[in-house]
Amino acid sequence: MRNARSLRRLVLDERTVYLWNVRHRHGGGEPCRETLTLLCDGIRIRIVFRSGEGRDAGGGYPGHSGGVSDAHHYVNLHEPGVVRALVDEAAKRGLLSGGGELDGWELLPAVAVSRAAAATPGAQQAAPVPDRHQPGSRDRTEAPRTSA
């Protein structure tokens, strides 16, 4: 079993490597929270999910460490694919350059949809339908031509 405090590696390309871990915290009158900490090139980014109305961050039954959900979405922060999707979404929004803390709930819908699409065969891109008006293409109902 892994040490929950150890850093894991997420390799994006030959030059970009993130070290990351997930922690569950609570206390001091604050709600439970799941924090994904990312380290890259000396920059620390924390993506924080705080429990609140309609939002669950780990906590007790039926939750678990790393599990975050709202009324429509669920992800497990211990899964490398989820971490990669969070990094990609935050990068797409230009949120990774300065470090600091990000509200994970703002990223959750896009990440959950991305993960669901990745898990659904054929959902990434539909095969193009041939244009029957182009030379050399056939309609799906047209039989192949044979030479006699």
CSV table of C-alpha atoms in Angstrom, one decimal:
chain,number,residue,atom,x,y,z
A,1,MET,CA,0.0,0.0,0.0
A,2,ARG,CA,1.2,3.5,-0.9
A,3,ASN,CA,2.2,6.1,1.7
A,4,ALA,CA,-0.6,8.7,1.2
A,5,ARG,CA,1.9,11.5,1.9
A,6,SER,CA,4.4,10.5,-0.8
A,7,LEU,CA,4.6,12.5,-4.0
A,8,ARG,CA,3.6,10.9,-7.2
A,9,ARG,CA,4.8,11.9,-10.7
A,10,LEU,CA,2.7,13.1,-13.6
A,11,VAL,CA,4.7,13.4,-16.8
A,12,LEU,CA,3.1,15.6,-19.4
A,13,ASP,CA,6.0,15.6,-21.9
A,14,GLU,CA,9.7,15.3,-21.9
A,15,ARG,CA,10.1,18.7,-20.2
A,16,THR,CA,7.1,19.0,-18.0
A,17,VAL,CA,6.8,16.8,-14.9
A,18,TYR,CA,4.4,17.5,-12.0
A,19,LEU,CA,4.8,16.0,-8.5
A,20,TRP,CA,1.5,15.7,-6.8
A,21,ASN,CA,-0.4,14.4,-3.8
A,22,VAL,CA,-3.9,14.4,-2.3
A,23,ARG,CA,-4.8,15.2,1.3
A,24,HIS,CA,-8.0,15.3,3.3
A,25,ARG,CA,-8.2,18.0,6.0
A,26,HIS,CA,-10.7,19.3,8.4
A,27,GLY,CA,-10.9,21.0,11.8
A,28,GLY,CA,-10.6,24.5,13.2
A,29,GLY,CA,-14.3,25.1,12.5
A,30,GLU,CA,-13.7,24.8,8.7
A,31,PRO,CA,-15.5,22.2,6.5
A,32,CYS,CA,-13.8,19.1,5.3
A,33,ARG,CA,-11.6,19.7,2.2
A,34,GLU,CA,-9.7,17.6,-0.3
A,35,THR,CA,-6.5,19.3,-1.6
A,36,LEU,CA,-4.6,18.3,-4.7
A,37,THR,CA,-1.1,19.8,-4.5
A,38,LEU,CA,0.9,20.1,-7.7
A,39,LEU,CA,4.6,21.0,-7.8
A,40,CYS,CA,6.3,22.0,-11.1
A,41,ASP,CA,9.5,24.0,-11.6
A,42,GLY,CA,9.3,25.3,-8.0
A,43,ILE,CA,5.7,26.5,-8.4
A,44,ARG,CA,3.1,25.1,-5.9
A,45,ILE,CA,-0.5,25.0,-6.9
A,46,ARG,CA,-3.3,23.7,-4.6
A,47,ILE,CA,-6.6,22.7,-6.1
A,48,VAL,CA,-9.0,22.8,-3.2
A,49,PHE,CA,-12.4,21.2,-2.9
A,50,ARG,CA,-14.2,22.4,0.3
A,51,SER,CA,-17.4,20.6,1.5
A,52,GLY,CA,-20.5,22.7,1.4
A,53,GLU,CA,-24.1,22.8,0.4
A,54,GLY,CA,-24.5,20.1,-2.3
A,55,ARG,CA,-20.7,19.5,-2.4
A,56,ASP,CA,-18.9,16.6,-0.8
A,57,ALA,CA,-15.2,16.5,-0.3
A,58,GLY,CA,-14.2,13.0,1.0
A,59,GLY,CA,-15.5,13.0,4.5
A,60,GLY,CA,-17.6,10.3,6.0
A,61,TYR,CA,-20.0,7.7,4.6
A,62,PRO,CA,-20.4,7.2,1.7
A,63,GLY,CA,-17.4,9.3,0.7
A,64,HIS,CA,-13.8,8.4,0.8
A,65,SER,CA,-10.4,10.1,0.7
A,66,GLY,CA,-9.9,11.7,-2.7
A,67,GLY,CA,-13.6,11.4,-3.7
A,68,VAL,CA,-15.2,14.8,-4.6
A,69,SER,CA,-18.8,15.2,-5.9
A,70,ASP,CA,-21.5,17.6,-6.4
A,71,ALA,CA,-25.1,16.9,-7.5
A,72,HIS,CA,-24.0,16.0,-11.0
A,73,HIS,CA,-20.3,15.0,-11.0
A,74,TYR,CA,-17.9,12.7,-9.2
A,75,VAL,CA,-14.1,12.3,-9.5
A,76,ASN,CA,-11.5,10.4,-7.5
A,77,LEU,CA,-8.5,12.7,-7.0
A,78,HIS,CA,-6.2,9.7,-6.4
A,79,GLU,CA,-6.6,8.7,-10.1
A,80,PRO,CA,-3.7,9.9,-12.3
A,81,GLY,CA,-6.2,10.4,-15.2
A,82,VAL,CA,-8.2,12.8,-13.1
A,83,VAL,CA,-5.1,14.7,-12.0
A,84,ARG,CA,-4.1,15.0,-15.7
A,85,ALA,CA,-7.6,16.3,-16.6
A,86,LEU,CA,-7.4,18.9,-13.8
A,87,VAL,CA,-4.0,20.0,-15.0
A,88,ASP,CA,-5.1,20.2,-18.6
A,89,GLU,CA,-8.3,22.2,-17.7
A,90,ALA,CA,-6.4,24.6,-15.4
A,91,ALA,CA,-3.8,25.1,-18.1
A,92,LYS,CA,-6.5,25.7,-20.8
A,93,ARG,CA,-7.9,28.5,-18.5
A,94,GLY,CA,-4.4,29.9,-17.9
A,95,LEU,CA,-4.5,29.2,-14.1
A,96,LEU,CA,-1.2,27.4,-13.6
A,97,SER,CA,1.5,30.0,-14.2
A,98,GLY,CA,1.2,31.9,-10.9
A,99,GLY,CA,0.9,29.2,-8.3
A,100,GLY,CA,-1.4,29.6,-5.3
A,101,GLU,CA,-4.8,28.1,-4.6
A,102,LEU,CA,-7.6,27.3,-7.1
A,103,ASP,CA,-11.2,26.5,-6.4
A,104,GLY,CA,-11.6,22.9,-7.6
A,105,TRP,CA,-15.4,23.2,-7.9
A,106,GLU,CA,-15.0,25.5,-10.9
A,107,LEU,CA,-13.0,22.9,-12.7
A,108,LEU,CA,-15.1,19.8,-11.7
A,109,PRO,CA,-17.8,19.9,-14.5
A,110,ALA,CA,-15.3,20.1,-17.3
A,111,VAL,CA,-13.0,17.5,-15.8
A,112,ALA,CA,-15.9,15.0,-15.1
A,113,VAL,CA,-17.1,15.4,-18.7
A,114,SER,CA,-13.6,14.9,-20.0
A,115,ARG,CA,-13.1,11.7,-18.0
A,116,ALA,CA,-16.6,10.3,-19.0
A,117,ALA,CA,-15.7,10.9,-22.7
A,118,ALA,CA,-12.4,9.2,-22.2
A,119,ALA,CA,-14.1,6.2,-20.7
A,120,THR,CA,-16.7,5.9,-23.4
A,121,PRO,CA,-15.5,4.1,-26.5
A,122,GLY,CA,-16.2,6.1,-29.7
A,123,ALA,CA,-17.2,9.3,-27.8
A,124,GLN,CA,-14.0,11.1,-28.6
A,125,GLN,CA,-14.7,11.6,-32.3
A,126,ALA,CA,-17.3,10.1,-34.5
A,127,ALA,CA,-16.0,8.5,-37.7
A,128,PRO,CA,-16.6,10.8,-40.7
A,129,VAL,CA,-19.5,9.9,-43.0
A,130,PRO,CA,-18.4,9.6,-46.6
A,131,ASP,CA,-19.6,12.4,-48.9
A,132,ARG,CA,-21.4,10.4,-51.6
A,133,HIS,CA,-21.0,13.4,-54.0
A,134,GLN,CA,-17.2,13.1,-53.9
A,135,PRO,CA,-15.6,10.9,-56.6
A,136,GLY,CA,-14.5,7.6,-55.2
A,137,SER,CA,-16.9,7.6,-52.2
A,138,ARG,CA,-20.0,5.5,-51.7
A,139,ASP,CA,-23.2,5.9,-49.9
A,140,ARG,CA,-23.5,3.4,-47.0
A,141,THR,CA,-26.4,1.7,-48.8
A,142,GLU,CA,-24.7,1.5,-52.2
A,143,ALA,CA,-23.3,-1.9,-53.1
A,144,PRO,CA,-19.7,-2.1,-54.2
A,145,ARG,CA,-19.2,-2.0,-57.9
A,146,THR,CA,-17.8,-5.0,-59.6
A,147,SER,CA,-16.4,-5.2,-63.1
A,148,ALA,CA,-18.1,-7.8,-65.3
